[in-house]
């Protein structure tokens, strides 16, 4: 315990976080401006949307796919169900010898 003499992580200067670096936040800012609104704290969320953080934090890629990618996976689920229904694929019973004429 306490034997590791590693350096402390470098804390970046706050000036590196600019809204101009994030397309998502720029679009949000434009949508708010169209409604006459402004978010004074939007700069606090820039670190979540910068591209270089995507490789460091794979959880953000995962959550962005499932939260923002719903327009892709909802139709894919529907397509899968439709294809399985059309082809007559049935997963009930699984064919484990539970038919009426089988003996145990």
CSV table of N, CA and C in Angstrom, one decimal:
chain,number,residue,atom,x,y,z
A,1,UNK,N,0.8,-1.2,0.0
A,1,UNK,CA,0.0,0.0,0.0
A,1,UNK,C,0.9,1.2,0.0
A,2,UNK,N,0.6,2.1,-0.9
A,2,UNK,CA,1.3,3.4,-0.9
A,2,UNK,C,2.7,3.3,-1.6
A,3,UNK,N,3.0,2.2,-2.2
A,3,UNK,CA,4.3,2.0,-2.8
A,3,UNK,C,4.4,2.5,-4.2
A,4,UNK,N,3.3,2.7,-4.8
A,4,UNK,CA,3.3,3.2,-6.2
A,4,UNK,C,3.6,4.7,-6.2
A,5,UNK,N,4.6,5.1,-6.9
A,5,UNK,CA,5.0,6.5,-7.0
A,5,UNK,C,4.7,7.0,-8.4
A,6,UNK,N,3.5,6.8,-8.8
A,6,UNK,CA,3.0,7.2,-10.1
A,6,UNK,C,2.7,8.7,-10.1
A,7,UNK,N,2.8,9.4,-11.2
A,7,UNK,CA,2.5,10.8,-11.3
A,7,UNK,C,1.0,10.9,-11.3
A,8,UNK,N,0.5,12.0,-10.8
A,8,UNK,CA,-0.9,12.3,-10.8
A,8,UNK,C,-1.3,12.6,-12.3
A,9,UNK,N,-2.6,12.2,-12.6
A,9,UNK,CA,-3.0,12.5,-14.0
A,9,UNK,C,-3.0,14.0,-14.3
A,10,UNK,N,-2.7,14.3,-15.5
A,10,UNK,CA,-2.7,15.7,-15.9
A,10,UNK,C,-4.1,16.2,-16.1
A,11,UNK,N,-4.4,17.3,-15.5
A,11,UNK,CA,-5.7,17.9,-15.6
A,11,UNK,C,-5.6,19.0,-16.7
A,12,UNK,N,-6.4,18.9,-17.7
A,12,UNK,CA,-6.3,19.8,-18.8
A,12,UNK,C,-6.9,21.2,-18.4
A,13,UNK,N,-6.4,22.2,-19.1
A,13,UNK,CA,-6.8,23.6,-18.9
A,13,UNK,C,-8.2,23.7,-19.4
A,14,UNK,N,-9.0,24.5,-18.7
A,14,UNK,CA,-10.5,24.6,-19.1
A,14,UNK,C,-10.6,25.3,-20.5
A,15,UNK,N,-9.6,26.0,-20.9
A,15,UNK,CA,-9.7,26.7,-22.2
A,15,UNK,C,-9.7,25.7,-23.4
A,16,UNK,N,-9.3,24.5,-23.2
A,16,UNK,CA,-9.3,23.5,-24.3
A,16,UNK,C,-10.8,23.0,-24.7
A,17,UNK,N,-11.7,23.2,-23.8
A,17,UNK,CA,-13.0,22.8,-24.0
A,17,UNK,C,-13.8,23.9,-24.6
A,18,UNK,N,-14.0,23.8,-25.9
A,18,UNK,CA,-14.8,24.8,-26.7
A,18,UNK,C,-16.0,24.2,-27.3
A,19,UNK,N,-17.1,24.9,-27.4
A,19,UNK,CA,-18.3,24.4,-28.0
A,19,UNK,C,-18.0,24.2,-29.5
A,20,UNK,N,-17.1,25.0,-30.1
A,20,UNK,CA,-16.9,24.9,-31.5
A,20,UNK,C,-16.3,23.5,-31.9
A,21,UNK,N,-15.7,22.8,-31.0
A,21,UNK,CA,-15.1,21.5,-31.3
A,21,UNK,C,-16.2,20.4,-31.3
A,22,UNK,N,-17.4,20.6,-30.9
A,22,UNK,CA,-18.4,19.6,-30.8
A,22,UNK,C,-19.6,19.9,-31.7
A,23,UNK,N,-19.8,19.1,-32.7
A,23,UNK,CA,-20.9,19.3,-33.7
A,23,UNK,C,-22.2,19.1,-33.0
A,24,UNK,N,-22.3,18.1,-32.1
A,24,UNK,CA,-23.6,17.9,-31.4
A,24,UNK,C,-24.0,19.1,-30.6
A,25,UNK,N,-23.1,19.7,-29.8
A,25,UNK,CA,-23.4,20.8,-29.0
A,25,UNK,C,-23.7,22.1,-29.8
A,26,UNK,N,-23.0,22.2,-31.0
A,26,UNK,CA,-23.3,23.3,-31.9
A,26,UNK,C,-24.7,23.2,-32.4
A,27,UNK,N,-25.1,22.0,-32.8
A,27,UNK,CA,-26.5,21.8,-33.3
A,27,UNK,C,-27.5,22.1,-32.2
A,28,UNK,N,-27.2,21.7,-30.9
A,28,UNK,CA,-28.1,22.0,-29.8
A,28,UNK,C,-28.2,23.5,-29.6
A,29,UNK,N,-27.1,24.2,-29.6
A,29,UNK,CA,-27.0,25.6,-29.4
A,29,UNK,C,-27.9,26.3,-30.5
A,30,UNK,N,-27.8,25.9,-31.7
A,30,UNK,CA,-28.6,26.5,-32.8
A,30,UNK,C,-30.1,26.2,-32.6
A,31,UNK,N,-30.4,25.0,-32.2
A,31,UNK,CA,-31.9,24.7,-31.9
A,31,UNK,C,-32.4,25.6,-30.8
A,32,UNK,N,-31.6,25.8,-29.8
A,32,UNK,CA,-32.0,26.6,-28.6
A,32,UNK,C,-32.2,28.1,-29.1
A,33,UNK,N,-31.2,28.5,-29.9
A,33,UNK,CA,-31.3,29.9,-30.4
A,33,UNK,C,-32.5,30.2,-31.3
A,34,UNK,N,-32.9,29.2,-32.0
A,34,UNK,CA,-34.1,29.3,-32.9
A,34,UNK,C,-35.4,29.5,-32.0
A,35,UNK,N,-35.4,29.0,-30.8
A,35,UNK,CA,-36.5,29.2,-29.8
A,35,UNK,C,-36.3,30.4,-28.9
A,36,UNK,N,-35.2,31.1,-29.1
A,36,UNK,CA,-34.9,32.2,-28.3
A,36,UNK,C,-34.3,31.9,-26.9
A,37,UNK,N,-33.7,30.7,-26.8
A,37,UNK,CA,-33.1,30.2,-25.6
A,37,UNK,C,-31.6,30.1,-25.7
A,38,UNK,N,-31.0,30.1,-24.5
A,38,UNK,CA,-29.5,30.0,-24.4
A,38,UNK,C,-29.2,29.2,-23.2
A,39,UNK,N,-28.2,28.3,-23.3
A,39,UNK,CA,-27.8,27.4,-22.2
A,39,UNK,C,-26.4,28.0,-21.8
A,40,UNK,N,-26.3,28.7,-20.7
A,40,UNK,CA,-25.0,29.2,-20.3
A,40,UNK,C,-24.0,28.2,-19.8
A,41,UNK,N,-24.5,27.0,-19.5
A,41,UNK,CA,-23.7,25.9,-18.9
A,41,UNK,C,-23.3,24.8,-19.9
A,42,UNK,N,-23.6,25.1,-21.2
A,42,UNK,CA,-23.3,24.1,-22.2
A,42,UNK,C,-21.9,23.7,-22.3
A,43,UNK,N,-21.0,24.7,-22.0
A,43,UNK,CA,-19.5,24.4,-22.1
A,43,UNK,C,-19.1,23.3,-21.2
A,44,UNK,N,-19.9,23.1,-20.1
A,44,UNK,CA,-19.5,22.1,-19.1
A,44,UNK,C,-19.7,20.7,-19.6
A,45,UNK,N,-20.4,20.5,-20.8
A,45,UNK,CA,-20.6,19.2,-21.3
A,45,UNK,C,-19.8,18.9,-22.6
A,46,UNK,N,-18.9,19.8,-22.9
A,46,UNK,CA,-18.1,19.7,-24.2
A,46,UNK,C,-17.2,18.4,-24.1
A,47,UNK,N,-16.7,18.1,-22.9
A,47,UNK,CA,-15.8,17.0,-22.8
A,47,UNK,C,-16.5,15.6,-23.1
A,48,UNK,N,-17.8,15.6,-23.0
A,48,UNK,CA,-18.5,14.4,-23.3
A,48,UNK,C,-18.7,14.1,-24.7
A,49,UNK,N,-18.6,15.1,-25.6
A,49,UNK,CA,-18.9,15.0,-27.0
A,49,UNK,C,-17.7,15.2,-27.9
A,50,UNK,N,-16.5,15.4,-27.3
A,50,UNK,CA,-15.3,15.6,-28.1
A,50,UNK,C,-14.9,14.2,-28.7
A,51,UNK,N,-14.4,14.2,-29.9
A,51,UNK,CA,-14.0,13.0,-30.6
A,51,UNK,C,-12.9,12.2,-29.9
A,52,UNK,N,-11.9,12.9,-29.4
A,52,UNK,CA,-10.8,12.2,-28.9
A,52,UNK,C,-11.1,11.5,-27.6
A,53,UNK,N,-12.2,11.8,-27.0
A,53,UNK,CA,-12.6,11.0,-25.8
A,53,UNK,C,-13.3,9.7,-26.1
A,54,UNK,N,-13.7,9.6,-27.4
A,54,UNK,CA,-14.4,8.3,-27.8
A,54,UNK,C,-13.5,7.1,-27.6
A,55,UNK,N,-12.3,7.3,-28.0
A,55,UNK,CA,-11.4,6.1,-27.8
A,55,UNK,C,-11.0,5.8,-26.4
A,56,UNK,N,-11.0,6.8,-25.5
A,56,UNK,CA,-10.7,6.6,-24.1
A,56,UNK,C,-11.9,6.0,-23.3
A,57,UNK,N,-13.1,6.4,-23.7
A,57,UNK,CA,-14.2,6.0,-23.0
A,57,UNK,C,-15.2,5.2,-23.9
A,58,UNK,N,-15.0,3.9,-24.0
A,58,UNK,CA,-15.9,3.1,-24.9
A,58,UNK,C,-17.3,3.1,-24.4
A,59,UNK,N,-17.5,3.3,-23.1
A,59,UNK,CA,-18.9,3.4,-22.6
A,59,UNK,C,-19.7,4.4,-23.3
A,60,UNK,N,-19.1,5.5,-23.6
A,60,UNK,CA,-19.8,6.6,-24.3
A,60,UNK,C,-20.3,6.2,-25.7
A,61,UNK,N,-19.4,5.4,-26.3
A,61,UNK,CA,-19.8,4.9,-27.6
A,61,UNK,C,-21.0,3.9,-27.5
A,62,UNK,N,-20.9,3.0,-26.5
A,62,UNK,CA,-22.0,2.1,-26.2
A,62,UNK,C,-23.3,2.8,-26.0
A,63,UNK,N,-23.3,3.8,-25.0
A,63,UNK,CA,-24.5,4.5,-24.7
A,63,UNK,C,-25.0,5.4,-25.8
A,64,UNK,N,-24.1,5.9,-26.6
A,64,UNK,CA,-24.6,6.8,-27.7
A,64,UNK,C,-25.2,5.9,-28.8
A,65,UNK,N,-24.8,4.7,-29.0
A,65,UNK,CA,-25.4,3.8,-30.0
A,65,UNK,C,-26.8,3.4,-29.5
A,66,UNK,N,-27.0,3.0,-28.2
A,66,UNK,CA,-28.3,2.6,-27.8
A,66,UNK,C,-29.2,3.7,-27.5
A,67,UNK,N,-28.7,4.9,-27.1
A,67,UNK,CA,-29.6,6.0,-26.8
A,67,UNK,C,-29.9,6.8,-28.0
A,68,UNK,N,-28.9,7.1,-28.8
A,68,UNK,CA,-29.1,7.9,-30.0
A,68,UNK,C,-29.4,7.0,-31.3
A,69,UNK,N,-29.0,5.8,-31.2
A,69,UNK,CA,-29.1,4.9,-32.4
A,69,UNK,C,-30.4,4.2,-32.5
A,70,UNK,N,-31.4,4.6,-31.6
A,70,UNK,CA,-32.7,3.9,-31.6
A,70,UNK,C,-33.4,3.9,-33.0
A,71,UNK,N,-33.1,4.9,-33.8
A,71,UNK,CA,-33.8,5.0,-35.1
A,71,UNK,C,-33.2,3.9,-36.0
A,72,UNK,N,-32.1,3.2,-35.7
A,72,UNK,CA,-31.6,2.1,-36.5
A,72,UNK,C,-32.1,0.8,-35.9
A,73,UNK,N,-32.0,0.6,-34.6
A,73,UNK,CA,-32.2,-0.7,-34.0
A,73,UNK,C,-33.7,-1.1,-33.8
A,74,UNK,N,-34.6,-0.1,-33.7
A,74,UNK,CA,-36.0,-0.4,-33.6
A,74,UNK,C,-36.5,-1.0,-34.9
A,75,UNK,N,-36.2,-0.4,-36.1
A,75,UNK,CA,-36.6,-1.0,-37.3
A,75,UNK,C,-36.0,-2.4,-37.6
A,76,UNK,N,-34.7,-2.5,-37.1
A,76,UNK,CA,-34.1,-3.8,-37.3
A,76,UNK,C,-34.8,-4.9,-36.4
A,77,UNK,N,-35.2,-4.6,-35.3
A,77,UNK,CA,-36.0,-5.5,-34.5
A,77,UNK,C,-37.3,-5.9,-35.2
A,78,UNK,N,-38.0,-4.9,-35.7
A,78,UNK,CA,-39.2,-5.2,-36.4
A,78,UNK,C,-39.0,-6.0,-37.6
A,79,UNK,N,-37.9,-5.8,-38.4
A,79,UNK,CA,-37.5,-6.5,-39.6
A,79,UNK,C,-37.2,-8.0,-39.2
A,80,UNK,N,-36.5,-8.2,-38.1
A,80,UNK,CA,-36.2,-9.5,-37.6
A,80,UNK,C,-37.5,-10.3,-37.3
A,81,UNK,N,-38.4,-9.7,-36.6
A,81,UNK,CA,-39.6,-10.4,-36.2
A,81,UNK,C,-40.4,-10.7,-37.5
A,82,UNK,N,-40.5,-9.7,-38.4
A,82,UNK,CA,-41.2,-10.0,-39.7
A,82,UNK,C,-40.7,-11.1,-40.5
A,83,UNK,N,-39.3,-11.2,-40.6
A,83,UNK,CA,-38.7,-12.2,-41.4
A,83,UNK,C,-38.9,-13.6,-40.7
A,84,UNK,N,-38.8,-13.6,-39.4
A,84,UNK,CA,-39.0,-14.9,-38.7
A,84,UNK,C,-40.4,-15.4,-38.8
A,85,UNK,N,-41.4,-14.4,-38.8
A,85,UNK,CA,-42.8,-14.8,-38.9
A,85,UNK,C,-43.0,-15.3,-40.3
A,86,UNK,N,-42.5,-14.6,-41.3
A,86,UNK,CA,-42.7,-15.0,-42.7
A,86,UNK,C,-42.1,-16.4,-43.0
A,87,UNK,N,-40.9,-16.7,-42.5
A,87,UNK,CA,-40.2,-17.9,-42.7
A,87,UNK,C,-40.8,-19.1,-41.8
A,88,UNK,N,-41.6,-18.7,-40.8
A,88,UNK,CA,-42.2,-19.7,-39.9
A,88,UNK,C,-41.2,-20.2,-38.9
A,89,UNK,N,-40.3,-19.4,-38.5
A,89,UNK,CA,-39.3,-19.8,-37.5
A,89,UNK,C,-40.0,-19.7,-36.1
A,90,UNK,N,-39.9,-20.8,-35.4
A,90,UNK,CA,-40.6,-20.9,-34.1
A,90,UNK,C,-39.6,-21.4,-33.1
A,91,UNK,N,-39.5,-20.7,-32.0
A,91,UNK,CA,-38.5,-21.0,-31.0
A,91,UNK,C,-39.2,-21.7,-29.8
A,92,UNK,N,-40.5,-22.0,-29.8
A,92,UNK,CA,-41.1,-22.6,-28.7
A,92,UNK,C,-40.9,-24.1,-28.8
A,93,UNK,N,-40.7,-24.7,-27.6
A,93,UNK,CA,-40.5,-26.2,-27.6
A,93,UNK,C,-39.1,-26.6,-27.8
A,94,UNK,N,-38.4,-26.0,-28.7
A,94,UNK,CA,-37.0,-26.3,-29.0
A,94,UNK,C,-36.7,-27.7,-29.5
A,95,UNK,N,-37.7,-28.6,-29.6
A,95,UNK,CA,-37.5,-29.9,-30.1
A,95,UNK,C,-36.7,-30.8,-29.2
A,96,UNK,N,-37.0,-30.8,-27.9
A,96,UNK,CA,-36.2,-31.6,-27.0
A,96,UNK,C,-37.0,-32.9,-26.6
A,97,UNK,N,-37.8,-33.4,-27.5
A,97,UNK,CA,-38.5,-34.6,-27.2
A,97,UNK,C,-39.7,-34.5,-26.2
A,98,UNK,N,-40.3,-33.4,-26.2
A,98,UNK,CA,-41.4,-33.1,-25.4
A,98,UNK,C,-42.7,-33.4,-26.1
A,99,UNK,N,-42.7,-34.1,-27.2
A,99,UNK,CA,-43.9,-34.4,-28.0
A,99,UNK,C,-44.7,-35.4,-27.2
A,100,UNK,N,-46.0,-35.5,-27.6
A,100,UNK,CA,-46.9,-36.4,-26.9
A,100,UNK,C,-46.5,-37.9,-27.0
A,101,UNK,N,-45.9,-38.3,-28.2
A,101,UNK,CA,-45.6,-39.7,-28.3
A,101,UNK,C,-44.2,-40.1,-27.8
A,102,UNK,N,-43.4,-39.2,-27.3
A,102,UNK,CA,-42.1,-39.6,-26.8
A,102,UNK,C,-42.2,-40.2,-25.4
A,103,UNK,N,-41.4,-41.2,-25.1
A,103,UNK,CA,-41.4,-41.7,-23.7
A,103,UNK,C,-40.1,-41.3,-23.0
A,104,UNK,N,-40.2,-41.1,-21.7
A,104,UNK,CA,-39.1,-40.7,-20.9
A,104,UNK,C,-38.5,-41.8,-20.2
